[in-house]
Structures are given as C-alpha cells and as structure tokens.
mmCIF file of C-alpha atoms in Angstrom:
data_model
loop_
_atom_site.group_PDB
_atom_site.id
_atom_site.type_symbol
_atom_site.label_atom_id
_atom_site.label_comp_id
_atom_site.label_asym_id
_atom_site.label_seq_id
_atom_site.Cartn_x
_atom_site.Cartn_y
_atom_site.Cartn_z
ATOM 1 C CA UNK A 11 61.930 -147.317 -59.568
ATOM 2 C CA UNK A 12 60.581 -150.241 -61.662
ATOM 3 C CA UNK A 13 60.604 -150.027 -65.133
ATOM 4 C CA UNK A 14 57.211 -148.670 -66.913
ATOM 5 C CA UNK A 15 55.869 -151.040 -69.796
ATOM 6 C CA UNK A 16 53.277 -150.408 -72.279
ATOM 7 C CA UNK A 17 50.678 -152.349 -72.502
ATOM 8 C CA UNK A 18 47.894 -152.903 -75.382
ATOM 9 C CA UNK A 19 44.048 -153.599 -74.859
ATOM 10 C CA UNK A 20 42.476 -155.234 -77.585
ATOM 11 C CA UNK A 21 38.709 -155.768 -77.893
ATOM 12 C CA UNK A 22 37.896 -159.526 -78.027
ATOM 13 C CA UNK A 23 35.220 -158.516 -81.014
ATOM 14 C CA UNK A 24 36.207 -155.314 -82.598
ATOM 15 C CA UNK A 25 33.887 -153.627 -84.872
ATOM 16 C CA UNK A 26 34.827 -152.287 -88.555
ATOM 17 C CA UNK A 27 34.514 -149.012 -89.412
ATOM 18 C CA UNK A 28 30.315 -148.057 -89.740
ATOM 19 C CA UNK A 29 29.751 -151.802 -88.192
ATOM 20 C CA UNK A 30 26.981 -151.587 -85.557
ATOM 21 C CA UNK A 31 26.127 -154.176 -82.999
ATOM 22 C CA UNK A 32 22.740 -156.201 -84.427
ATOM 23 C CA UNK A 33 20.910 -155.266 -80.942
ATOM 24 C CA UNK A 34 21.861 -151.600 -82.090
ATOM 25 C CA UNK A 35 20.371 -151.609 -84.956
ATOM 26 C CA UNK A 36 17.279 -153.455 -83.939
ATOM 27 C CA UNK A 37 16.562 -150.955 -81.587
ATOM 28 C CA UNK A 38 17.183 -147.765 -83.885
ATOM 29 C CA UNK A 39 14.772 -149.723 -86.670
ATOM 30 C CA UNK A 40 12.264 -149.782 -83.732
ATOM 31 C CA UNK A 41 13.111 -146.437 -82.495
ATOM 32 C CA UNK A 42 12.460 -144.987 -86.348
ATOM 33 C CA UNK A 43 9.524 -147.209 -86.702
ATOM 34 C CA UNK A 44 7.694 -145.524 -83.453
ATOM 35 C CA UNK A 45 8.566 -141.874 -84.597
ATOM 36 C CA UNK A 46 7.146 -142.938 -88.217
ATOM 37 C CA UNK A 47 3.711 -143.379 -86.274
ATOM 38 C CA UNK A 48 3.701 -140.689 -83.864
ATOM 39 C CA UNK A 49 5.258 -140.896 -80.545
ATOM 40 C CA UNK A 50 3.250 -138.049 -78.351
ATOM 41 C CA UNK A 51 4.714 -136.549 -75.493
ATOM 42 C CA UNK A 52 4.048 -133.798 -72.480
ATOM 43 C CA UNK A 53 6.115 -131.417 -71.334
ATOM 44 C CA UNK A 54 5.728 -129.204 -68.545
ATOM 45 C CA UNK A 55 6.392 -125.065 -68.846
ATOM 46 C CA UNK A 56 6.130 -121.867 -66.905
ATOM 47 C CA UNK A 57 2.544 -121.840 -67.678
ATOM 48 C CA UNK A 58 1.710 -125.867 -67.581
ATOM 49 C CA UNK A 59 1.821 -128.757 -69.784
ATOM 50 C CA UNK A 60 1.959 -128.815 -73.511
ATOM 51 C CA UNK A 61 1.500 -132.090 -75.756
ATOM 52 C CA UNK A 62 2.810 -132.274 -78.973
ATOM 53 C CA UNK A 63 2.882 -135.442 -81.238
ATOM 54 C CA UNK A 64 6.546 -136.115 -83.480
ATOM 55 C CA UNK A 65 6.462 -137.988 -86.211
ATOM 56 C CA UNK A 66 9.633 -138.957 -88.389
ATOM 57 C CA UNK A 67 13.332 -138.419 -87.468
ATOM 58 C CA UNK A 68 15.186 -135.555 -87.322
ATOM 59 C CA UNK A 69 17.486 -134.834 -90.658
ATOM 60 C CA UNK A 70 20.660 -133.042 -90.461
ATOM 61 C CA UNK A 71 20.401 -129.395 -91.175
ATOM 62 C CA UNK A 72 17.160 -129.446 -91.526
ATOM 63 C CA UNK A 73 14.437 -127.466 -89.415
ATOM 64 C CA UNK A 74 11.121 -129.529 -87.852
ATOM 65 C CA UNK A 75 8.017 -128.827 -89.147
ATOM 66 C CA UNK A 76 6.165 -127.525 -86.511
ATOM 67 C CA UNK A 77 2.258 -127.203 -86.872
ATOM 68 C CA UNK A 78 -0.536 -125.183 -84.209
ATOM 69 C CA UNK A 79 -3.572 -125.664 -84.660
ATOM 70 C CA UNK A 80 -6.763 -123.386 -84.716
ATOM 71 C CA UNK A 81 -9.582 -122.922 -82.050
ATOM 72 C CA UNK A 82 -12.032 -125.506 -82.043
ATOM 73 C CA UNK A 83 -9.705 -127.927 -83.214
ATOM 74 C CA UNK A 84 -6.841 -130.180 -82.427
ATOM 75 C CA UNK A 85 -3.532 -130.916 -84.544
ATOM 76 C CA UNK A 86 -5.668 -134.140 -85.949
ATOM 77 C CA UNK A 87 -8.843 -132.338 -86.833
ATOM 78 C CA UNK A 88 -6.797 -129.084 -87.976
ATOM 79 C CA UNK A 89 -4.187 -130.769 -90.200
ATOM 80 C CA UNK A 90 -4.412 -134.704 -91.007
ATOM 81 C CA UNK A 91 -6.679 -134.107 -94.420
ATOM 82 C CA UNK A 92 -3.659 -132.196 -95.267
ATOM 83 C CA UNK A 93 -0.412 -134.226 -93.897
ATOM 84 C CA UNK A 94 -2.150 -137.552 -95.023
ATOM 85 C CA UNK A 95 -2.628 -136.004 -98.769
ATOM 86 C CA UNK A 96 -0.531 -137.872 -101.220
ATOM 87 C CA UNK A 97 2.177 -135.175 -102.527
ATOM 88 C CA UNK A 98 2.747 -134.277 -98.993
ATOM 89 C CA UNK A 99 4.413 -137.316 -98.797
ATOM 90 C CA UNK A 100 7.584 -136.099 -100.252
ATOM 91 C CA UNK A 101 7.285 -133.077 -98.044
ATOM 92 C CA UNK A 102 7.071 -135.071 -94.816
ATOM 93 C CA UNK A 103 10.021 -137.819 -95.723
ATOM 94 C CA UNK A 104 12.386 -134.514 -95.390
ATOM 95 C CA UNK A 105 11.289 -133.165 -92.390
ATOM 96 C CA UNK A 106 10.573 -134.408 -88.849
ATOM 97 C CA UNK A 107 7.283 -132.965 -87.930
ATOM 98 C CA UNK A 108 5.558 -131.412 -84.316
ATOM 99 C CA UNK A 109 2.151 -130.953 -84.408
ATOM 100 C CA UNK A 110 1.520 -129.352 -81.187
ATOM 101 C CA UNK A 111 -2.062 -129.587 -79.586
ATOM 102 C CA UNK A 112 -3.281 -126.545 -77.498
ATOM 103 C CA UNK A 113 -3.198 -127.268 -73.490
ATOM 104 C CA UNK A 114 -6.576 -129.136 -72.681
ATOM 105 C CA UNK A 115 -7.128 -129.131 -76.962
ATOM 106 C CA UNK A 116 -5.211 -132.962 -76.956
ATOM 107 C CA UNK A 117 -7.326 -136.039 -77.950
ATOM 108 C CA UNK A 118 -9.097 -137.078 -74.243
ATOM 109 C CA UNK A 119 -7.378 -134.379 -72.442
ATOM 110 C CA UNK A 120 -9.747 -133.995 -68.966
ATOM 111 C CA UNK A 121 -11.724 -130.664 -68.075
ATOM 112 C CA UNK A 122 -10.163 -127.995 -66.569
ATOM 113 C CA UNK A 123 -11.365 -127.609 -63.309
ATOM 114 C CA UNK A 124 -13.517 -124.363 -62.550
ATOM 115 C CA UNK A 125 -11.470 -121.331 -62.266
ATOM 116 C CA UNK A 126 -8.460 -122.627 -64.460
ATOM 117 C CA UNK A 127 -6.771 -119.796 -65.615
ATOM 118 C CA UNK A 128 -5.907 -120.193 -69.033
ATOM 119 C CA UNK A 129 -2.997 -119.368 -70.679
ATOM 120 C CA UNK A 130 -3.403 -115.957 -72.697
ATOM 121 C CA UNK A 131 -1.960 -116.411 -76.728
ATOM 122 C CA UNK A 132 1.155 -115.184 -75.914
ATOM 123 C CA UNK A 133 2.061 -117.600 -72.873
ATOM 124 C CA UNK A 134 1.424 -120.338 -75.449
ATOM 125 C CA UNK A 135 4.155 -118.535 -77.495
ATOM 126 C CA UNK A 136 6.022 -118.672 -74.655
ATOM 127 C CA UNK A 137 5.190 -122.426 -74.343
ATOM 128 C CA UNK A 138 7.239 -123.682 -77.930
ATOM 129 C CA UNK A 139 10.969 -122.907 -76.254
ATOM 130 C CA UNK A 140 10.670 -125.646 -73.880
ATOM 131 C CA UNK A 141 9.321 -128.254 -76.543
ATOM 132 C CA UNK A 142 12.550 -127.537 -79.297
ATOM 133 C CA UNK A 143 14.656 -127.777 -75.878
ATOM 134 C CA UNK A 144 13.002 -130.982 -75.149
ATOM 135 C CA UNK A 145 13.555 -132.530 -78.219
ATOM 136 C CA UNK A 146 16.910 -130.558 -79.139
ATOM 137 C CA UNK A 147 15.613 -128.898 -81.909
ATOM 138 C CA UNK A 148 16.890 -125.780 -82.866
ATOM 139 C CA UNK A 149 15.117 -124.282 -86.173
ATOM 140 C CA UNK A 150 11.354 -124.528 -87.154
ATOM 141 C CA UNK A 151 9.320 -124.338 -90.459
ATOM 142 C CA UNK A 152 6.058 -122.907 -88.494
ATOM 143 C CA UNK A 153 2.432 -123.786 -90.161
ATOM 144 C CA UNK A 154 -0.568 -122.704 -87.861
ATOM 145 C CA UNK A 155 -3.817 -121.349 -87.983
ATOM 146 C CA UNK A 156 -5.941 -118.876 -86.961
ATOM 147 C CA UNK A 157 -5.447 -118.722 -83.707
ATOM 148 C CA UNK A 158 -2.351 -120.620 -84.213
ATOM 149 C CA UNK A 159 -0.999 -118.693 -86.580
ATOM 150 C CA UNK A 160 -0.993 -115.816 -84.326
ATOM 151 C CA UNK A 161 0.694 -117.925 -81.587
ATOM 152 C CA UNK A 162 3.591 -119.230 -83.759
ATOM 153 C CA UNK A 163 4.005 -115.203 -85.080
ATOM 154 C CA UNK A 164 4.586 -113.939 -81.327
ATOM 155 C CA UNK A 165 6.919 -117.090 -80.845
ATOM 156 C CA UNK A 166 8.706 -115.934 -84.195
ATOM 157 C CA UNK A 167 9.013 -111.950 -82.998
ATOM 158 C CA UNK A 168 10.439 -113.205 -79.509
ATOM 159 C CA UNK A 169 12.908 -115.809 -81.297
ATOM 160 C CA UNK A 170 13.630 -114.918 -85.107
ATOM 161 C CA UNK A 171 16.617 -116.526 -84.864
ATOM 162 C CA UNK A 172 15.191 -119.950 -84.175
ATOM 163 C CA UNK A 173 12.161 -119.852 -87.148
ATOM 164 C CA UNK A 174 13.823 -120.337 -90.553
ATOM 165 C CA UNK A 175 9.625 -119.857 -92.389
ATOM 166 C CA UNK A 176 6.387 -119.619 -91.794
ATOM 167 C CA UNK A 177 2.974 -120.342 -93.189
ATOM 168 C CA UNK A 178 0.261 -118.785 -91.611
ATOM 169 C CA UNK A 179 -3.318 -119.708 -92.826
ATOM 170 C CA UNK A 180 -6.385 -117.230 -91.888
ATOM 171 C CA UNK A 181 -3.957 -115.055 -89.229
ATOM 172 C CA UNK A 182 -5.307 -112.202 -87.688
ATOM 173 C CA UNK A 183 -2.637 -109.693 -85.897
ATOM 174 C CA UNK A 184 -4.708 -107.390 -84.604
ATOM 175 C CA UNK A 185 -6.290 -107.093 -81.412
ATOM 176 C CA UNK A 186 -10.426 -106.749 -80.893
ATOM 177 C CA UNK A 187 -11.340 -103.236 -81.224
ATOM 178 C CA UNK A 188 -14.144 -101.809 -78.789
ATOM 179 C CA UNK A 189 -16.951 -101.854 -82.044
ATOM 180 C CA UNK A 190 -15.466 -106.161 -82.117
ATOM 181 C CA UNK A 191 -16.067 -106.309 -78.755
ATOM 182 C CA UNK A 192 -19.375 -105.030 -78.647
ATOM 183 C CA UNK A 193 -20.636 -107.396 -81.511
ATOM 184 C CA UNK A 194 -18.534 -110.434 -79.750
ATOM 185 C CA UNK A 195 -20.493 -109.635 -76.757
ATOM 186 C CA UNK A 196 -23.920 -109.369 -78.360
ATOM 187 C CA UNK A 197 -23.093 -112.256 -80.206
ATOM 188 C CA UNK A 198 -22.696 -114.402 -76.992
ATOM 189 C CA UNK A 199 -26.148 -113.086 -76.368
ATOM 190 C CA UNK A 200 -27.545 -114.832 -78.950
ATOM 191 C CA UNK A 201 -25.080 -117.736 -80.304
ATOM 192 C CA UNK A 202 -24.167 -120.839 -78.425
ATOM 193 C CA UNK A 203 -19.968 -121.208 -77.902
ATOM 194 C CA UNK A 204 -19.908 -123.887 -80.731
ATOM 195 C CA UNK A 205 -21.955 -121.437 -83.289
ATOM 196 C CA UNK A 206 -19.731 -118.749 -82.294
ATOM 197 C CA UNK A 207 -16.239 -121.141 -83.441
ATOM 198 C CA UNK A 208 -18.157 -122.024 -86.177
ATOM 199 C CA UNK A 209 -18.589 -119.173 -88.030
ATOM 200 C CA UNK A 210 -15.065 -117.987 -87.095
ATOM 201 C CA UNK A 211 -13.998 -121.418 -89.223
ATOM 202 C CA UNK A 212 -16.214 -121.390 -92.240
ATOM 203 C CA UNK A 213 -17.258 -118.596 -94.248
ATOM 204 C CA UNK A 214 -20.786 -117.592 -93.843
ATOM 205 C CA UNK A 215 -20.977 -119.350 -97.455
ATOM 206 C CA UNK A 216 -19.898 -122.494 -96.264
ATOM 207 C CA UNK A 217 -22.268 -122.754 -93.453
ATOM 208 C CA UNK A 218 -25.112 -122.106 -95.443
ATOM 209 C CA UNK A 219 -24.379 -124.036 -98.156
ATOM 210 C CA UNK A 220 -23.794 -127.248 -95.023
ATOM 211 C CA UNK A 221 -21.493 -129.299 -97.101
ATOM 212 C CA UNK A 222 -20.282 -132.850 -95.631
ATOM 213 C CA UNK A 223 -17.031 -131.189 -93.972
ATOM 214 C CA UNK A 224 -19.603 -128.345 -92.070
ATOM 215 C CA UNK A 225 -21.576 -131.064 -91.006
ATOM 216 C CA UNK A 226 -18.630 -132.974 -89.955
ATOM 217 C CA UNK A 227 -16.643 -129.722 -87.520
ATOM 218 C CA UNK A 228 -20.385 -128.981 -86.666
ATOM 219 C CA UNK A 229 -20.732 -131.799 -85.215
ATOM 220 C CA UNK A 230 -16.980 -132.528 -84.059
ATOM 221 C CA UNK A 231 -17.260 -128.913 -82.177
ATOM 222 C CA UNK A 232 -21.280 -128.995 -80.738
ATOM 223 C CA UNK A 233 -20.418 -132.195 -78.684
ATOM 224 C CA UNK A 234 -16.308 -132.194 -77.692
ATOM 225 C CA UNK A 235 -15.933 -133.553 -74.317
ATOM 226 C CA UNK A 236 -13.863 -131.116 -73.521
ATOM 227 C CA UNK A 237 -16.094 -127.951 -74.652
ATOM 228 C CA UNK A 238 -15.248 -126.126 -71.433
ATOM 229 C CA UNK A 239 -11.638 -126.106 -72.225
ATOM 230 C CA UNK A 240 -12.223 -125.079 -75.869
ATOM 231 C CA UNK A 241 -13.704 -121.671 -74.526
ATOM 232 C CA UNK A 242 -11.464 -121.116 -72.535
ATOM 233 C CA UNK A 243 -9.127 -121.302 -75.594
ATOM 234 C CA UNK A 244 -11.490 -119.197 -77.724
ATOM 235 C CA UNK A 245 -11.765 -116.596 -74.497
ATOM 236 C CA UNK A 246 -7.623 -116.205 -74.924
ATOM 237 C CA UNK A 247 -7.720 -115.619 -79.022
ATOM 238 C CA UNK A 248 -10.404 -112.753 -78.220
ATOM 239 C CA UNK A 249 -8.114 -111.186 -75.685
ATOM 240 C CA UNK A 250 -5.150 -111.445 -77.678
ATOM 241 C CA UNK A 251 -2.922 -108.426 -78.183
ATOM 242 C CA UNK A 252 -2.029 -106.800 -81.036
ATOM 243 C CA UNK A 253 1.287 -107.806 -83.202
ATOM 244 C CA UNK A 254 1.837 -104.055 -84.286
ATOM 245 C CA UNK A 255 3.238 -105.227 -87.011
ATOM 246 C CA UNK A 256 4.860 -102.081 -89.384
ATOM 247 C CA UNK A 257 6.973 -102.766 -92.424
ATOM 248 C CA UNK A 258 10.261 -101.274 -92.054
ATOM 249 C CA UNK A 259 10.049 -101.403 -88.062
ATOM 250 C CA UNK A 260 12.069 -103.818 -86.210
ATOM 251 C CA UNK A 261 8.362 -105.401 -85.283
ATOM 252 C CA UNK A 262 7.681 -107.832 -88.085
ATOM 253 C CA UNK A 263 9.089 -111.097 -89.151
ATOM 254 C CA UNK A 264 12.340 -112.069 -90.325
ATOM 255 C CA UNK A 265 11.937 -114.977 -92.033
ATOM 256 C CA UNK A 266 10.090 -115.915 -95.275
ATOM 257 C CA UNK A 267 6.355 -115.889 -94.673
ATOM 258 C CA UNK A 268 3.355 -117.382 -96.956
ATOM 259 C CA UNK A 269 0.134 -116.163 -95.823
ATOM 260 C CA UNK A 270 -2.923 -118.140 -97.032
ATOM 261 C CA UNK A 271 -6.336 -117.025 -96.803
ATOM 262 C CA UNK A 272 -9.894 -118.519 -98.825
ATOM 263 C CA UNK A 273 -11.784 -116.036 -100.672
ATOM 264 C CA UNK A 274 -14.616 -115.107 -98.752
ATOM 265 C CA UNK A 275 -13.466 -116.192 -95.924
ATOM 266 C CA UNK A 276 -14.103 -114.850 -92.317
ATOM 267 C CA UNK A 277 -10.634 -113.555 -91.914
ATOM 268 C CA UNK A 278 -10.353 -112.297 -95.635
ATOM 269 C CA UNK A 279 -9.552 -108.921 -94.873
ATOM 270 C CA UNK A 280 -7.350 -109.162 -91.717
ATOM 271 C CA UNK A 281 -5.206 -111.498 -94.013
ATOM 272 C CA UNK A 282 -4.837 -108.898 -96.584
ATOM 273 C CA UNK A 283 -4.003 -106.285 -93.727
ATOM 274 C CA UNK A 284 -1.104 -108.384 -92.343
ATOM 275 C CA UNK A 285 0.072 -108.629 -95.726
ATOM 276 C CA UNK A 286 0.272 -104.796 -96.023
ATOM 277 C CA UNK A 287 2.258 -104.606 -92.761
ATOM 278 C CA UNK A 288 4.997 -107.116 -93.081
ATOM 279 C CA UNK A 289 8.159 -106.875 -95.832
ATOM 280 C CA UNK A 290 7.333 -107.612 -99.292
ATOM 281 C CA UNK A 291 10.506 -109.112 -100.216
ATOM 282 C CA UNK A 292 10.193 -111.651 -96.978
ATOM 283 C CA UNK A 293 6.149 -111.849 -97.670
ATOM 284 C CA UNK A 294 4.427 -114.275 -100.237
ATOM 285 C CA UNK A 295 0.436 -113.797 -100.212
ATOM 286 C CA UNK A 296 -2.059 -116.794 -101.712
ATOM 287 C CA UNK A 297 -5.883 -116.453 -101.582
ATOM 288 C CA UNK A 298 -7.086 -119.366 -102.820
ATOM 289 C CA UNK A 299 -10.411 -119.773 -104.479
ATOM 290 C CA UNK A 300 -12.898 -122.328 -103.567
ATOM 291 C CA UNK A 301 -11.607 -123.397 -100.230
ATOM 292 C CA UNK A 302 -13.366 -121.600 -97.944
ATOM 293 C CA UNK A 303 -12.455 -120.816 -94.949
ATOM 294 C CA UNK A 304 -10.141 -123.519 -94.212
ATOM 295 C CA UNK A 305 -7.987 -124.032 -97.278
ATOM 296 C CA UNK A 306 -5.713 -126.970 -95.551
ATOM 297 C CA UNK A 307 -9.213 -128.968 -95.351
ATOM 298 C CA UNK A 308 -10.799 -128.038 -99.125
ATOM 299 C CA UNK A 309 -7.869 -127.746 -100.803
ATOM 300 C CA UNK A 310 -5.296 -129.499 -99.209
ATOM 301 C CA UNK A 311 -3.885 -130.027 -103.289
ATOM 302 C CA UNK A 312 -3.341 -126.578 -103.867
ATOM 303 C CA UNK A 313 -1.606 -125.487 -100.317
ATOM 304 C CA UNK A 314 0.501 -129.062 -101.197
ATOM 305 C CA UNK A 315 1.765 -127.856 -104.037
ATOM 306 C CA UNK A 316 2.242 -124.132 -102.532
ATOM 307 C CA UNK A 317 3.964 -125.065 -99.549
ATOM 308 C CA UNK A 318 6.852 -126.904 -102.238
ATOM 309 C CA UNK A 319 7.598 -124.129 -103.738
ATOM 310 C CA UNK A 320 7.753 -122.199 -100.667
ATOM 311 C CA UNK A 321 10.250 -124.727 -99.389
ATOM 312 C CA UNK A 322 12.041 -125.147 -102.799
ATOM 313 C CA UNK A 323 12.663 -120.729 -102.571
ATOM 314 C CA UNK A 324 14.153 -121.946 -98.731
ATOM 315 C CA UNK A 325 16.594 -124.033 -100.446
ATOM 316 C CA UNK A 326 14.955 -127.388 -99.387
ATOM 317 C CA UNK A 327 13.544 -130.191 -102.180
ATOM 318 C CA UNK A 328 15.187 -128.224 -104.768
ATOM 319 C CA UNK A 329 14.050 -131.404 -107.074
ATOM 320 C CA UNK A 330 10.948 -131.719 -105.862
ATOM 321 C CA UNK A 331 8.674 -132.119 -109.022
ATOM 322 C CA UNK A 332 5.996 -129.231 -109.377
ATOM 323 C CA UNK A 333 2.328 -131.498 -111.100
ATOM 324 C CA UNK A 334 -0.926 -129.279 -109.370
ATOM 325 C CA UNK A 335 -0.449 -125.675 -109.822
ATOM 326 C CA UNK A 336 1.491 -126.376 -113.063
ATOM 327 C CA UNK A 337 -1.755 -127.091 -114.509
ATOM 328 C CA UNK A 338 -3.795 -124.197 -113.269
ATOM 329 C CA UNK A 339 -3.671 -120.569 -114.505
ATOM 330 C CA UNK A 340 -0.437 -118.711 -114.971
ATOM 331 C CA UNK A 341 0.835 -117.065 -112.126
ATOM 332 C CA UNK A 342 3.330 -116.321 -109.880
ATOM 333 C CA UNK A 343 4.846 -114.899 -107.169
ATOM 334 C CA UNK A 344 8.116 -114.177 -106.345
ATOM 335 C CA UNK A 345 10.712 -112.681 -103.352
ATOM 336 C CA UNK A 346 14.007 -111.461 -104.023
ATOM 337 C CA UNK A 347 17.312 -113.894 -103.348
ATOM 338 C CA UNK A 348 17.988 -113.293 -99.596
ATOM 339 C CA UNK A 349 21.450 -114.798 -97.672
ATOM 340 C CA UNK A 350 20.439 -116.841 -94.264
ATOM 341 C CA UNK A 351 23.921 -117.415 -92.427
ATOM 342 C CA UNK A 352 25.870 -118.863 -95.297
ATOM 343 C CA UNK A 353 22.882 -119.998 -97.357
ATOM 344 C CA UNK A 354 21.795 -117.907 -100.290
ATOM 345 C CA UNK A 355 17.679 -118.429 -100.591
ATOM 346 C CA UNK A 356 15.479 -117.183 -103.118
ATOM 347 C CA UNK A 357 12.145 -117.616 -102.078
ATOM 348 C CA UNK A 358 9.419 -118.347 -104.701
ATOM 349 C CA UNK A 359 6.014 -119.055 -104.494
ATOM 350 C CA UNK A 360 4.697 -119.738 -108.180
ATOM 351 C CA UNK A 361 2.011 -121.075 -110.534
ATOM 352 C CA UNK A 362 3.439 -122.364 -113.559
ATOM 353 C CA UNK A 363 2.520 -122.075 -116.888
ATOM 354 C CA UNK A 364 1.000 -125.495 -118.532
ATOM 355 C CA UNK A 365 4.596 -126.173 -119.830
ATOM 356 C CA UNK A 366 5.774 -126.760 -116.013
ATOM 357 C CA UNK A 367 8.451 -124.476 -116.160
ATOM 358 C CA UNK A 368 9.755 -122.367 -113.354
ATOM 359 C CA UNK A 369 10.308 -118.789 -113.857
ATOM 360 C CA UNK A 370 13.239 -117.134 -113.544
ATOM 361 C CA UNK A 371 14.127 -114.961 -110.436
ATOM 362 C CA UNK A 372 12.102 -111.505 -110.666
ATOM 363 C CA UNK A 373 12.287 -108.273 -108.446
ATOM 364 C CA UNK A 374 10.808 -108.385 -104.918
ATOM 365 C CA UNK A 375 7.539 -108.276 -104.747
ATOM 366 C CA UNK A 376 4.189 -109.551 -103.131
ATOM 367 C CA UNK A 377 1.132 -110.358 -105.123
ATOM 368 C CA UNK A 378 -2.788 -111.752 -104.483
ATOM 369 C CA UNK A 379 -2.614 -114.999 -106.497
ATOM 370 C CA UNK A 380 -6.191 -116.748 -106.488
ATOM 371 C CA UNK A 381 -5.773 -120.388 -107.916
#
C-alpha cells in the first residue's frame, strides 16, 4: 500500500488577520449606506403582506427599534417630526430602527378591492413575528401609537420574551363598550370618516384652535388616496378586544413600559386607566403639557429627551447627556432596579433639577409628571 504524504495548500494571496478583500468592503460601505436611507421591504404572513422600512444596521446586543404607527397615518406622517429631531440623533446611531406601516397604510399602497377583509388588531400583532424572523431580529424596543400602541401591547402579551421596552403614546386597552358604540354609530351619522380620525388625533382643543399641524393631518387625512383602506383600518381599532390588563395577573406586560399621553387629549383618561392596571415598578407614566394630542408631533423635544432616560434605566446610552428636561421643572420618576437575564436595569424616567443631576435610585413607584 503506497505510502501516504502530507501535503500543504497555501493561498496564492493570503489575508492578515481583520484584512478584508477591497470588493468586500466596497460592498458592506454600500450595503450600510442603503440601510442609513431606508431600505423598505414586504413580507408576506398568515394574514397578508406587511411593509416595514429599516434604517441603520443592526448592533450587537442591542434590540431594533421598532415603531407602529396610528390610524390615519403612516410610519412617515406618524413619526419623522420626531426621528428627524436633532437629539434623536444619538438615539438612532445605537439602534437599527423598523418603522412598520399598517397593510394598505404604506406610501402608494393600491385600494383594497371591495370586500377585503381586513385584518382585526390582533392579526396585525400576529403580523410582527414574521418581520424579526425576516430580518433575524430577536428583541424589540416597541414605540407605537394609538392604535399602534395597542397592536405592539398584544404582540408584547403573546411574546414577552422577545420585547425588552415599550413606549406607548395615547394607548387605549379597552374594548368599545355598548354606550361607545352607540355614540360611534351616531357619530358616523353625522361625521365624515376623515372628521371621525380627526378628532380621535387631536384634542377637541387642537381642532378648534386649527393650528398649521391640524391643517396639515386635515388635509393629509380628507384626501389620502387610499381613504378606503384607512377605514378599514379605523373599522379594526373600533372592534378591537380588550387587553384585560390586571396588575398582579399574569395578563400585563413584562417589560419596562413608558406611557405618554397630552393633557387634554382624546385618550387622556384611558391612558391614566392603563396606567392603573399594569405594575408600577415595570410602569413609568408622562402627561405632557402642551402637546396635544399627539406629543411625538408638538413636542417631539420633550418625548426626545424622555425616551433617553427611559433607555439609559434599560442599560443603553448610559452616557448619553441629559440638556431638555434638565431645564424644566423638577421632577421625576423612578422604577425599582430589576435583573433581565444577566443584566441588572434600573429603569428611570426623570426631570432633572436645573443643576442636571440625576437622582439617585428611589423606591418603585409610578407618578403623573406634566412637563
């Protein structure tokens, strides 16, 4: 039997350790530079296709920021005043962010054709597994509203393990009683679909007063070329369920939660009822004065500088540097430490005093901060 010999293979160019080929790196500069500007994709789910927009890259150990927007509205119209805001910067050079647009809610998505049945709030919910599979995500930072909000809570009650925090702006958890349904009903009587979206956006205040930005959704809602589909998604937030949330019950959340409401605002008191339900110690609460009823549109400063320390009490940006709410009224308001996995997080939520200092860890707790 002949005689085995070793033999050694040696690459004509081998690289150095960390070297990468110049075509390599090209294409990953390209590949960053795309996801920088948005790269929008569709994916298709149990109850049809969902488009979300990603922009950034993904950073290790670190959840996506994923947004859902509110009826009426898409992820543009919803959120850009507040993502293009100049301390959200920092924020959104840490994260990789999916804004996710409602089916038929996308910039020139086509009319549904008559009889399209629509997917009820919960189906959407059901909708946000196959997007984190798609792009091999496996932990969220959740930020919706109103009817979004509700949709990213039913996601987080079917998969706490999966939502490391959420923000949820003008969130109602309760289903329409038969007195709301009534009035809904007679309101349809009377009000056009636009009116009706309208006045559950703005506060009664801000319609009448008809600022620039009521004028503006007035007139982005009133003539949408895709109106039909944007009842259909106001038709599923009025059937929605309830969350039943009950503090102390295994129905609530598990994660860290900031809810945000605008004094007077149409969903004021539904806010403040959620708040009652879920855990104190998980549950920070900011009604914030002057903005309305969309705070991420009139005060996209203050939520800014909210959402930072809400991330800083998750253990992200620890160095971020606090400027806005520093300079407003002293407040704050604090959770007790909490250990995710192997990572101890307190979570704070705070208005500094003028000095800019952060205070020190207090008892659990959840307080109404107006700033």
């Amino acid at each position: 039997m002949a005689e085995l010999q070793e033999v050694q293979i040696t690459e004509e160019k081998p690289l150095l350790p960390g070297q990468v080929p110049k075509a390599a790196k090209e294409a990953e500069l390209a590949a960053r530079i795309l996801l920088d500007q948005g790269q929008t994709h569709s994916v298709e789910t149990p109850y049809g296709s969902v488009t979300f927009t990603v922009y950034g890259t993904p950073k290790p150990k670190r959840p996506a920021i994923l947004t859902y927007h509110d009826v009426g509205l898409n992820y543009k119209t919803c959120f850009q005043p507040l993502f293009q805001f100049g301390d959200m910067q920092e924020i959104i050079q840490n994260f990789v962010r999916v804004h996710v647009d409602a089916p038929g809610m996308e910039e020139g998505a086509p009319v549904f054709p008559l009889g399209y049945q629509y997917p009820s709030l919960d189906q959407l919910a059901d909708m946000i597994p196959c997007i984190l599979q798609y792009l091999n995500f496996s932990t969220i930072i959740g930020i919706g509203v109103g009817a979004g909000a509700y949709v990213l809570s039913r996601y987080a009650l079917n998969h706490p393990d999966t939502v490391e925090g959420l923000v949820l702006i003008n969130i109602d958890p309760n289903a329409k009683g038969w007195m709301d349904w009534a009035a809904h009903k007679l309101t349809g009587l009377t009000s056009s679909i636009p009116e009706m979206i309208l006045g559950h956006l703005f506060s009664q205040e801000d319609l009448s007063g008809n600022s620039e930005l009521v004028q503006k959704y007035r007139n982005i809602v009133t003539h949408a070329p895709n109106l039909e589909n944007i009842e259909l998604y106001w038709n599923s937030y009025n059937n929605r369920r309830d969350l039943n949330f009950e503090r102390g019950s295994d129905i609530t959340l598990k994660c860290p939660v900031m809810l945000v409401v605008g004094d007077q605002a149409p969903h004021e008191d539904a806010v403040v009822e959620c708040n009652s339900k879920l855990d104190p110690t998980q549950t920070s609460f900011l009604k914030m004065a002057d903005s309305g009823g969309q705070p991420q549109l009139t005060q996209p400063g203050k939520l800014t500088e909210a959402f930072k320390y809400f991330l800083q009490g998750m253990g992200y940006m620890a160095s971020s540097c606090m400027t806005r709410l520093s300079r407003s009224r002293t407040a704050s308001l604090t959770s007790a430490a909490s250990t995710d996995g192997n990572r101890s997080r307190s979570r704070t939520l705070s208005q500094s005093s003028e000095s800019g200092t952060l205070p020190s860890g207090l008892p659990g707790h959840t307080m109404e901060v107006s700033c």
